[in-house]
Amino acid sequence: RSSGGRGEGAVTLSGRARAMEMGRELNMRTAKARSNSALDVAAVAKGIESVPYAQAAELLSPHENDGDLALKSCQVHEDHPARVVVVCEPGLQKQMGALHPAAALYERFVNLEASVSEHATFRDTLRKRGIKVLTVREILRHGLDNNLRCRLDLEDLAMGFLTYQGDAGPGDKTPTSRGKLEENLKEHVSDSYKRLVLENMSADQLIDVILTKPTVTVKPSYRDTGFTASYEFEPLTNLIFTRDQQITTAKGVVMASLRSSQRQHEIKVMRFCFQKLGITVLGQVDPPGYLEGGDFFPAGEDLCFVGVGLRSNELAVFQVG
């Protein structure tokens, strides 16, 4: 009876191994087919690989007699009526910030349900005044269902926000076993494995990766899949304040430079959104220059005011000038 049990176990293990092998082969065939399609897209997009495809420019459909909104992305005076506003809804990244508001640079405690409701009311109020309101998630999602280039652009962005790192543990194994372990671990924290992970995610999963910036530390577990992991996150808790990541001048958009280290990744997301909307980004303020959009006040074709203090400095003013 015990022998029969071992035989049944061996059959089960063999069947599982075959199933896993078939799954790996299917994934490889899928990845190969996807890669061939990606090459076709890349051939069309040759020379502009660093700039996302401006599929979302169609979201800026011109109002009657208004011309192309994407070509008029400027603000001459602070009190000029807004026509298009880009906002970021409170979501998972805001919830993470709510766990410790002070460390997330929040002045008050956060009730996420109330924040979501208030933000929806804010967007509705703007729309009732004839303003076109676009959300960051809406822009990032746009075109993914029918345009492979849009999907690949978002995956490329997510690649930079998801970090894998391996931890092989104590060095008490034989040279042979440790070599196999390290090779297997290396494969599962590689960019190729990460790319496969992202390729199989839904659009909203990819966006959540971008908004929470996870780091996955992978360790051997000696059971099940052979791995275990711990997780750290650097959520973009302040992306909701979408005036800060750029300034909108009389000539166009210039990306800012945020002094708080936890906010610096917000600029990558907003730049991506503008470029996907077909809005030209004229330049960017670089450290040691620091400029936050809330400190910028446009006051004419050739005049603006900039508040200099904890968040913005004179080096940034000289760069903009």
mmCIF file of C-alpha atoms in Angstrom:
data_model
loop_
_atom_site.group_PDB
_atom_site.id
_atom_site.type_symbol
_atom_site.label_atom_id
_atom_site.label_comp_id
_atom_site.label_asym_id
_atom_site.label_seq_id
_atom_site.Cartn_x
_atom_site.Cartn_y
_atom_site.Cartn_z
ATOM 1 C CA ARG A 1 0.000 0.000 0.000
ATOM 2 C CA SER A 2 2.806 2.371 0.847
ATOM 3 C CA SER A 3 4.494 1.429 -2.410
ATOM 4 C CA GLY A 4 1.281 2.174 -4.280
ATOM 5 C CA GLY A 5 1.167 5.535 -2.557
ATOM 6 C CA ARG A 6 4.650 6.349 -3.763
ATOM 7 C CA GLY A 7 3.686 5.294 -7.281
ATOM 8 C CA GLU A 8 0.629 7.554 -7.257
ATOM 9 C CA GLY A 9 2.748 10.376 -5.935
ATOM 10 C CA ALA A 10 5.280 9.858 -8.688
ATOM 11 C CA VAL A 11 2.548 9.949 -11.338
ATOM 12 C CA THR A 12 1.119 13.163 -9.863
ATOM 13 C CA LEU A 13 4.527 14.821 -9.746
ATOM 14 C CA SER A 14 5.281 13.764 -13.309
ATOM 15 C CA GLY A 15 1.938 15.101 -14.524
ATOM 16 C CA ARG A 16 2.531 18.378 -12.718
ATOM 17 C CA ALA A 17 6.011 18.654 -14.219
ATOM 18 C CA ARG A 18 4.605 18.067 -17.720
ATOM 19 C CA ALA A 19 1.898 20.655 -17.129
ATOM 20 C CA MET A 20 4.469 23.177 -15.942
ATOM 21 C CA GLU A 21 6.651 22.481 -18.953
ATOM 22 C CA MET A 22 3.695 22.885 -21.310
ATOM 23 C CA GLY A 23 2.846 26.154 -19.573
ATOM 24 C CA ARG A 24 6.401 27.431 -20.034
ATOM 25 C CA GLU A 25 6.332 26.474 -23.723
ATOM 26 C CA LEU A 26 3.005 28.275 -24.194
ATOM 27 C CA ASN A 27 4.352 31.380 -22.478
ATOM 28 C CA MET A 28 7.418 31.320 -24.703
ATOM 29 C CA ARG A 29 5.309 30.979 -27.858
ATOM 30 C CA THR A 30 3.058 33.818 -26.703
ATOM 31 C CA ALA A 31 6.045 36.001 -25.875
ATOM 32 C CA LYS A 32 7.625 35.248 -29.261
ATOM 33 C CA ALA A 33 4.440 36.133 -31.134
ATOM 34 C CA ARG A 34 4.097 39.280 -29.060
ATOM 35 C CA SER A 35 7.709 40.196 -29.715
ATOM 36 C CA ASN A 36 7.199 39.854 -33.477
ATOM 37 C CA SER A 37 4.238 42.229 -33.274
ATOM 38 C CA ALA A 38 6.287 44.575 -31.117
ATOM 39 C CA LEU A 39 8.996 44.639 -33.767
ATOM 40 C CA ASP A 40 6.419 45.734 -36.341
ATOM 41 C CA VAL A 41 5.334 48.555 -34.052
ATOM 42 C CA ALA A 42 8.921 49.514 -33.291
ATOM 43 C CA ALA A 43 9.698 49.736 -37.004
ATOM 44 C CA VAL A 44 6.921 52.287 -37.431
ATOM 45 C CA ALA A 45 7.993 54.175 -34.328
ATOM 46 C CA LYS A 46 11.716 54.117 -35.154
ATOM 47 C CA GLY A 47 13.502 57.165 -33.874
ATOM 48 C CA ILE A 48 10.910 58.110 -31.243
ATOM 49 C CA GLU A 49 11.223 55.165 -28.881
ATOM 50 C CA SER A 50 11.650 57.413 -25.846
ATOM 51 C CA VAL A 51 8.403 59.281 -26.476
ATOM 52 C CA PRO A 52 5.047 57.541 -25.928
ATOM 53 C CA TYR A 53 2.689 57.351 -28.871
ATOM 54 C CA ALA A 54 0.290 60.325 -28.738
ATOM 55 C CA GLN A 55 -2.852 58.184 -29.034
ATOM 56 C CA ALA A 56 -4.548 60.117 -26.221
ATOM 57 C CA ALA A 57 -4.388 63.337 -28.249
ATOM 58 C CA GLU A 58 -7.837 62.356 -29.507
ATOM 59 C CA LEU A 59 -9.097 63.019 -25.965
ATOM 60 C CA LEU A 60 -8.368 66.673 -26.697
ATOM 61 C CA SER A 61 -10.949 66.865 -29.475
ATOM 62 C CA PRO A 62 -11.220 70.574 -30.279
ATOM 63 C CA HIS A 63 -14.247 72.534 -29.229
ATOM 64 C CA GLU A 64 -16.083 74.359 -31.959
ATOM 65 C CA ASN A 65 -13.922 77.219 -33.315
ATOM 66 C CA ASP A 66 -11.302 76.575 -30.631
ATOM 67 C CA GLY A 67 -8.658 74.890 -32.768
ATOM 68 C CA ASP A 68 -6.307 72.193 -31.532
ATOM 69 C CA LEU A 69 -6.106 72.118 -27.735
ATOM 70 C CA ALA A 70 -2.859 70.161 -27.812
ATOM 71 C CA LEU A 71 -1.219 73.006 -29.709
ATOM 72 C CA LYS A 72 -2.449 75.612 -27.194
ATOM 73 C CA SER A 73 -1.138 74.063 -23.976
ATOM 74 C CA CYS A 74 -0.103 77.341 -22.369
ATOM 75 C CA GLN A 75 -1.210 79.789 -19.730
ATOM 76 C CA VAL A 76 -0.484 83.478 -20.108
ATOM 77 C CA HIS A 77 -2.145 84.739 -16.937
ATOM 78 C CA GLU A 78 -3.036 83.008 -13.667
ATOM 79 C CA ASP A 79 -6.665 84.147 -13.948
ATOM 80 C CA HIS A 80 -7.190 82.950 -17.525
ATOM 81 C CA PRO A 81 -10.132 80.500 -17.704
ATOM 82 C CA ALA A 82 -9.057 76.872 -17.784
ATOM 83 C CA ARG A 83 -10.122 74.774 -20.769
ATOM 84 C CA VAL A 84 -8.416 71.445 -20.006
ATOM 85 C CA VAL A 85 -7.429 70.164 -16.562
ATOM 86 C CA VAL A 86 -5.484 66.978 -15.783
ATOM 87 C CA VAL A 87 -6.149 65.552 -12.322
ATOM 88 C CA CYS A 88 -5.240 62.388 -10.415
ATOM 89 C CA GLU A 89 -7.994 60.579 -8.546
ATOM 90 C CA PRO A 90 -7.333 59.352 -4.996
ATOM 91 C CA GLY A 91 -6.758 55.610 -5.027
ATOM 92 C CA LEU A 92 -4.409 52.919 -3.784
ATOM 93 C CA GLN A 93 -1.443 55.295 -3.562
ATOM 94 C CA LYS A 94 -3.515 57.706 -1.455
ATOM 95 C CA GLN A 95 -4.554 54.855 0.848
ATOM 96 C CA MET A 96 -0.894 53.988 1.394
ATOM 97 C CA GLY A 97 -0.194 57.609 2.263
ATOM 98 C CA ALA A 98 -3.113 57.554 4.703
ATOM 99 C CA LEU A 99 -1.279 54.921 6.787
ATOM 100 C CA HIS A 100 1.045 57.677 8.022
ATOM 101 C CA PRO A 101 -0.166 61.083 6.822
ATOM 102 C CA ALA A 102 2.753 63.118 8.169
ATOM 103 C CA ALA A 103 5.328 60.913 6.422
ATOM 104 C CA ALA A 104 3.278 61.195 3.216
ATOM 105 C CA LEU A 105 3.519 65.009 3.493
ATOM 106 C CA TYR A 106 -0.192 65.308 4.344
ATOM 107 C CA GLU A 107 -1.222 67.989 6.824
ATOM 108 C CA ARG A 108 -4.384 66.138 7.862
ATOM 109 C CA PHE A 109 -5.593 62.605 8.449
ATOM 110 C CA VAL A 110 -7.164 60.860 5.471
ATOM 111 C CA ASN A 111 -10.552 59.219 5.050
ATOM 112 C CA LEU A 112 -10.179 57.665 1.596
ATOM 113 C CA GLU A 113 -13.907 57.262 1.008
ATOM 114 C CA ALA A 114 -14.454 60.943 1.739
ATOM 115 C CA SER A 115 -11.477 61.906 -0.456
ATOM 116 C CA VAL A 116 -12.828 59.900 -3.406
ATOM 117 C CA SER A 117 -16.271 61.489 -3.018
ATOM 118 C CA GLU A 118 -14.918 65.036 -2.689
ATOM 119 C CA HIS A 119 -12.634 64.592 -5.699
ATOM 120 C CA ALA A 120 -15.537 63.314 -7.820
ATOM 121 C CA THR A 121 -17.565 66.379 -6.829
ATOM 122 C CA PHE A 122 -14.582 68.585 -7.735
ATOM 123 C CA ARG A 123 -14.353 67.020 -11.212
ATOM 124 C CA ASP A 124 -18.093 67.318 -11.777
ATOM 125 C CA THR A 125 -18.015 70.980 -10.770
ATOM 126 C CA LEU A 126 -15.289 71.715 -13.306
ATOM 127 C CA ARG A 127 -17.142 69.856 -16.057
ATOM 128 C CA LYS A 128 -20.341 71.783 -15.355
ATOM 129 C CA ARG A 129 -18.358 74.933 -16.051
ATOM 130 C CA GLY A 130 -17.403 73.638 -19.491
ATOM 131 C CA ILE A 131 -13.885 72.511 -18.587
ATOM 132 C CA LYS A 132 -12.565 69.278 -20.075
ATOM 133 C CA VAL A 133 -11.306 67.137 -17.177
ATOM 134 C CA LEU A 134 -8.951 64.206 -17.787
ATOM 135 C CA THR A 135 -7.610 61.889 -15.107
ATOM 136 C CA VAL A 136 -4.121 60.401 -15.039
ATOM 137 C CA ARG A 137 -5.576 56.886 -15.023
ATOM 138 C CA GLU A 138 -7.822 57.714 -17.979
ATOM 139 C CA ILE A 139 -4.856 58.980 -20.002
ATOM 140 C CA LEU A 140 -2.657 56.002 -19.104
ATOM 141 C CA ARG A 141 -5.440 53.549 -20.020
ATOM 142 C CA HIS A 142 -6.403 55.226 -23.283
ATOM 143 C CA GLY A 143 -5.770 53.194 -26.424
ATOM 144 C CA LEU A 144 -4.642 50.028 -24.650
ATOM 145 C CA ASP A 145 -7.524 47.935 -25.960
ATOM 146 C CA ASN A 146 -6.806 48.493 -29.636
ATOM 147 C CA ASN A 147 -3.280 49.853 -29.988
ATOM 148 C CA LEU A 148 -0.262 47.648 -29.233
ATOM 149 C CA ARG A 149 2.096 50.631 -29.197
ATOM 150 C CA CYS A 150 0.102 52.185 -26.327
ATOM 151 C CA ARG A 151 0.289 48.919 -24.402
ATOM 152 C CA LEU A 152 4.040 48.606 -24.943
ATOM 153 C CA ASP A 153 4.612 52.223 -23.908
ATOM 154 C CA LEU A 154 2.780 51.640 -20.623
ATOM 155 C CA GLU A 155 4.707 48.427 -19.972
ATOM 156 C CA ASP A 156 7.965 50.292 -20.604
ATOM 157 C CA LEU A 157 6.929 52.927 -18.077
ATOM 158 C CA ALA A 158 5.983 50.238 -15.547
ATOM 159 C CA MET A 159 9.376 48.529 -16.042
ATOM 160 C CA GLY A 160 11.008 51.558 -14.453
ATOM 161 C CA PHE A 161 8.636 51.538 -11.483
ATOM 162 C CA LEU A 162 8.874 47.829 -10.585
ATOM 163 C CA THR A 163 12.126 46.695 -8.964
ATOM 164 C CA TYR A 164 13.246 43.100 -8.410
ATOM 165 C CA GLN A 165 16.172 42.181 -6.182
ATOM 166 C CA GLY A 166 17.436 38.769 -5.103
ATOM 167 C CA ASP A 167 18.612 37.568 -1.708
ATOM 168 C CA ALA A 168 20.191 34.091 -1.841
ATOM 169 C CA GLY A 169 20.475 33.908 1.945
ATOM 170 C CA PRO A 170 23.331 32.487 4.095
ATOM 171 C CA GLY A 171 26.264 30.841 2.362
ATOM 172 C CA ASP A 172 25.937 27.440 4.067
ATOM 173 C CA LYS A 173 25.191 25.397 0.966
ATOM 174 C CA THR A 174 27.499 23.268 -1.161
ATOM 175 C CA PRO A 175 29.140 25.045 -4.096
ATOM 176 C CA THR A 176 27.037 23.002 -6.545
ATOM 177 C CA SER A 177 23.675 23.596 -4.873
ATOM 178 C CA ARG A 178 24.460 27.236 -4.259
ATOM 179 C CA GLY A 179 25.424 27.728 -7.905
ATOM 180 C CA LYS A 180 22.111 26.272 -9.091
ATOM 181 C CA LEU A 181 20.216 28.353 -6.534
ATOM 182 C CA GLU A 182 21.867 31.597 -7.544
ATOM 183 C CA GLU A 183 21.338 30.892 -11.251
ATOM 184 C CA ASN A 184 17.639 30.177 -10.702
ATOM 185 C CA LEU A 185 17.257 33.239 -8.523
ATOM 186 C CA LYS A 186 19.044 35.386 -11.082
ATOM 187 C CA GLU A 187 16.592 34.262 -13.755
ATOM 188 C CA HIS A 188 13.596 35.177 -11.604
ATOM 189 C CA VAL A 189 14.769 38.711 -10.830
ATOM 190 C CA SER A 190 15.852 39.425 -14.398
ATOM 191 C CA ASP A 191 14.356 42.072 -16.673
ATOM 192 C CA SER A 192 13.119 39.343 -19.017
ATOM 193 C CA TYR A 193 11.097 37.724 -16.217
ATOM 194 C CA LYS A 194 9.812 41.113 -15.088
ATOM 195 C CA ARG A 195 8.765 41.885 -18.658
ATOM 196 C CA LEU A 196 6.761 38.647 -18.820
ATOM 197 C CA VAL A 197 5.082 39.513 -15.519
ATOM 198 C CA LEU A 198 4.036 42.939 -16.797
ATOM 199 C CA GLU A 199 2.905 41.606 -20.176
ATOM 200 C CA ASN A 200 0.348 39.422 -18.419
ATOM 201 C CA MET A 201 -1.065 42.188 -16.225
ATOM 202 C CA SER A 202 -4.270 44.069 -16.902
ATOM 203 C CA ALA A 203 -4.171 47.785 -17.653
ATOM 204 C CA ASP A 204 -5.223 48.720 -14.123
ATOM 205 C CA GLN A 205 -2.578 46.419 -12.642
ATOM 206 C CA LEU A 206 0.097 48.183 -14.672
ATOM 207 C CA ILE A 207 -1.172 51.574 -13.554
ATOM 208 C CA ASP A 208 -1.195 50.475 -9.898
ATOM 209 C CA VAL A 209 2.424 49.311 -10.301
ATOM 210 C CA ILE A 210 3.317 52.782 -11.577
ATOM 211 C CA LEU A 211 1.416 54.575 -8.802
ATOM 212 C CA THR A 212 2.820 52.445 -5.944
ATOM 213 C CA LYS A 213 6.403 51.802 -7.173
ATOM 214 C CA PRO A 214 6.960 48.365 -5.575
ATOM 215 C CA THR A 215 10.268 46.664 -4.798
ATOM 216 C CA VAL A 216 10.106 42.869 -4.554
ATOM 217 C CA THR A 217 12.921 41.093 -2.696
ATOM 218 C CA VAL A 218 12.968 37.443 -3.792
ATOM 219 C CA LYS A 219 14.440 34.686 -1.592
ATOM 220 C CA PRO A 220 14.636 30.872 -1.929
ATOM 221 C CA SER A 221 12.017 28.955 0.049
ATOM 222 C CA TYR A 222 12.887 25.301 -0.806
ATOM 223 C CA ARG A 223 9.203 24.413 -1.345
ATOM 224 C CA ASP A 224 6.280 25.111 -3.699
ATOM 225 C CA THR A 225 7.654 27.404 -6.426
ATOM 226 C CA GLY A 226 11.036 27.545 -4.691
ATOM 227 C CA PHE A 227 10.732 31.255 -3.855
ATOM 228 C CA THR A 228 9.281 33.601 -1.303
ATOM 229 C CA ALA A 229 9.247 37.391 -1.318
ATOM 230 C CA SER A 230 8.968 40.527 0.783
ATOM 231 C CA TYR A 231 7.564 43.787 -0.534
ATOM 232 C CA GLU A 232 8.316 47.491 -0.157
ATOM 233 C CA PHE A 233 6.489 50.370 -1.789
ATOM 234 C CA GLU A 234 7.233 54.005 -2.612
ATOM 235 C CA PRO A 235 3.706 55.154 -3.478
ATOM 236 C CA LEU A 236 3.184 58.380 -5.391
ATOM 237 C CA THR A 237 1.092 59.706 -2.522
ATOM 238 C CA ASN A 238 1.160 63.321 -3.718
ATOM 239 C CA LEU A 239 0.474 62.843 -7.424
ATOM 240 C CA ILE A 240 -3.046 63.984 -6.592
ATOM 241 C CA PHE A 241 -1.638 67.540 -6.471
ATOM 242 C CA THR A 242 -1.225 67.797 -10.241
ATOM 243 C CA ARG A 243 -0.239 71.453 -10.352
ATOM 244 C CA ASP A 244 3.151 70.710 -8.780
ATOM 245 C CA GLN A 245 4.893 68.460 -11.330
ATOM 246 C CA GLN A 246 5.127 71.133 -14.049
ATOM 247 C CA ILE A 247 4.590 74.785 -14.799
ATOM 248 C CA THR A 248 2.384 75.960 -17.641
ATOM 249 C CA THR A 249 3.927 79.090 -19.122
ATOM 250 C CA ALA A 250 2.863 81.459 -21.893
ATOM 251 C CA LYS A 251 5.035 79.388 -24.245
ATOM 252 C CA GLY A 252 4.087 75.906 -23.024
ATOM 253 C CA VAL A 253 4.738 73.206 -20.446
ATOM 254 C CA VAL A 254 8.027 72.864 -18.536
ATOM 255 C CA MET A 255 8.519 69.947 -16.141
ATOM 256 C CA ALA A 256 9.366 70.909 -12.582
ATOM 257 C CA SER A 257 11.950 69.525 -10.156
ATOM 258 C CA LEU A 258 10.479 68.490 -6.800
ATOM 259 C CA ARG A 259 12.702 68.823 -3.761
ATOM 260 C CA SER A 260 11.055 66.015 -1.754
ATOM 261 C CA SER A 261 12.771 62.793 -2.823
ATOM 262 C CA GLN A 262 9.550 60.773 -2.467
ATOM 263 C CA ARG A 263 7.864 63.026 -5.046
ATOM 264 C CA GLN A 264 10.470 62.951 -7.813
ATOM 265 C CA HIS A 265 8.896 60.004 -9.664
ATOM 266 C CA GLU A 266 5.684 61.973 -10.140
ATOM 267 C CA ILE A 267 7.371 63.987 -12.865
ATOM 268 C CA LYS A 268 7.981 60.878 -15.002
ATOM 269 C CA VAL A 269 4.284 60.008 -14.879
ATOM 270 C CA MET A 270 3.059 63.489 -15.764
ATOM 271 C CA ARG A 271 5.606 63.877 -18.575
ATOM 272 C CA PHE A 272 4.395 60.559 -19.980
ATOM 273 C CA CYS A 273 0.775 61.782 -19.800
ATOM 274 C CA PHE A 274 1.532 65.054 -21.579
ATOM 275 C CA GLN A 275 3.453 63.324 -24.333
ATOM 276 C CA LYS A 276 0.698 60.765 -24.778
ATOM 277 C CA LEU A 277 -1.739 63.675 -25.123
ATOM 278 C CA GLY A 278 0.463 65.098 -27.871
ATOM 279 C CA ILE A 279 1.445 68.075 -25.717
ATOM 280 C CA THR A 280 4.991 69.251 -26.302
ATOM 281 C CA VAL A 281 7.167 69.450 -23.193
ATOM 282 C CA LEU A 282 9.537 72.372 -23.718
ATOM 283 C CA GLY A 283 12.069 71.322 -21.088
ATOM 284 C CA GLN A 284 12.676 70.394 -17.474
ATOM 285 C CA VAL A 285 14.211 72.026 -14.424
ATOM 286 C CA ASP A 286 17.172 69.955 -13.214
ATOM 287 C CA PRO A 287 18.755 69.675 -9.730
ATOM 288 C CA PRO A 288 20.253 71.463 -7.936
ATOM 289 C CA GLY A 289 17.470 73.644 -9.267
ATOM 290 C CA TYR A 290 14.134 72.950 -7.572
ATOM 291 C CA LEU A 291 10.769 74.249 -8.692
ATOM 292 C CA GLU A 292 7.278 73.223 -7.630
ATOM 293 C CA GLY A 293 4.364 74.190 -9.852
ATOM 294 C CA GLY A 294 2.416 75.679 -6.969
ATOM 295 C CA ASP A 295 5.135 78.339 -6.562
ATOM 296 C CA PHE A 296 4.750 79.527 -10.171
ATOM 297 C CA PHE A 297 2.411 82.394 -11.075
ATOM 298 C CA PRO A 298 2.120 83.430 -14.774
ATOM 299 C CA ALA A 299 1.416 87.134 -15.209
ATOM 300 C CA GLY A 300 1.768 87.897 -18.924
ATOM 301 C CA GLU A 301 3.478 86.991 -22.174
ATOM 302 C CA ASP A 302 6.930 87.738 -20.742
ATOM 303 C CA LEU A 303 6.352 87.952 -16.998
ATOM 304 C CA CYS A 304 5.880 85.469 -14.154
ATOM 305 C CA PHE A 305 6.366 85.327 -10.410
ATOM 306 C CA VAL A 306 8.085 82.453 -8.593
ATOM 307 C CA GLY A 307 7.987 81.922 -4.848
ATOM 308 C CA VAL A 308 11.440 80.991 -3.536
ATOM 309 C CA GLY A 309 11.665 79.095 -0.261
ATOM 310 C CA LEU A 310 11.536 75.519 1.026
ATOM 311 C CA ARG A 311 10.319 73.992 -2.258
ATOM 312 C CA SER A 312 11.658 76.239 -5.026
ATOM 313 C CA ASN A 313 15.002 78.009 -5.343
ATOM 314 C CA GLU A 314 16.691 80.706 -7.421
ATOM 315 C CA LEU A 315 18.718 78.170 -9.419
ATOM 316 C CA ALA A 316 15.454 76.922 -10.906
ATOM 317 C CA VAL A 317 14.361 80.481 -11.655
ATOM 318 C CA PHE A 318 17.550 81.047 -13.631
ATOM 319 C CA GLN A 319 16.983 77.822 -15.568
ATOM 320 C CA VAL A 320 13.439 78.825 -16.522
ATOM 321 C CA GLY A 321 14.533 82.337 -17.442
#
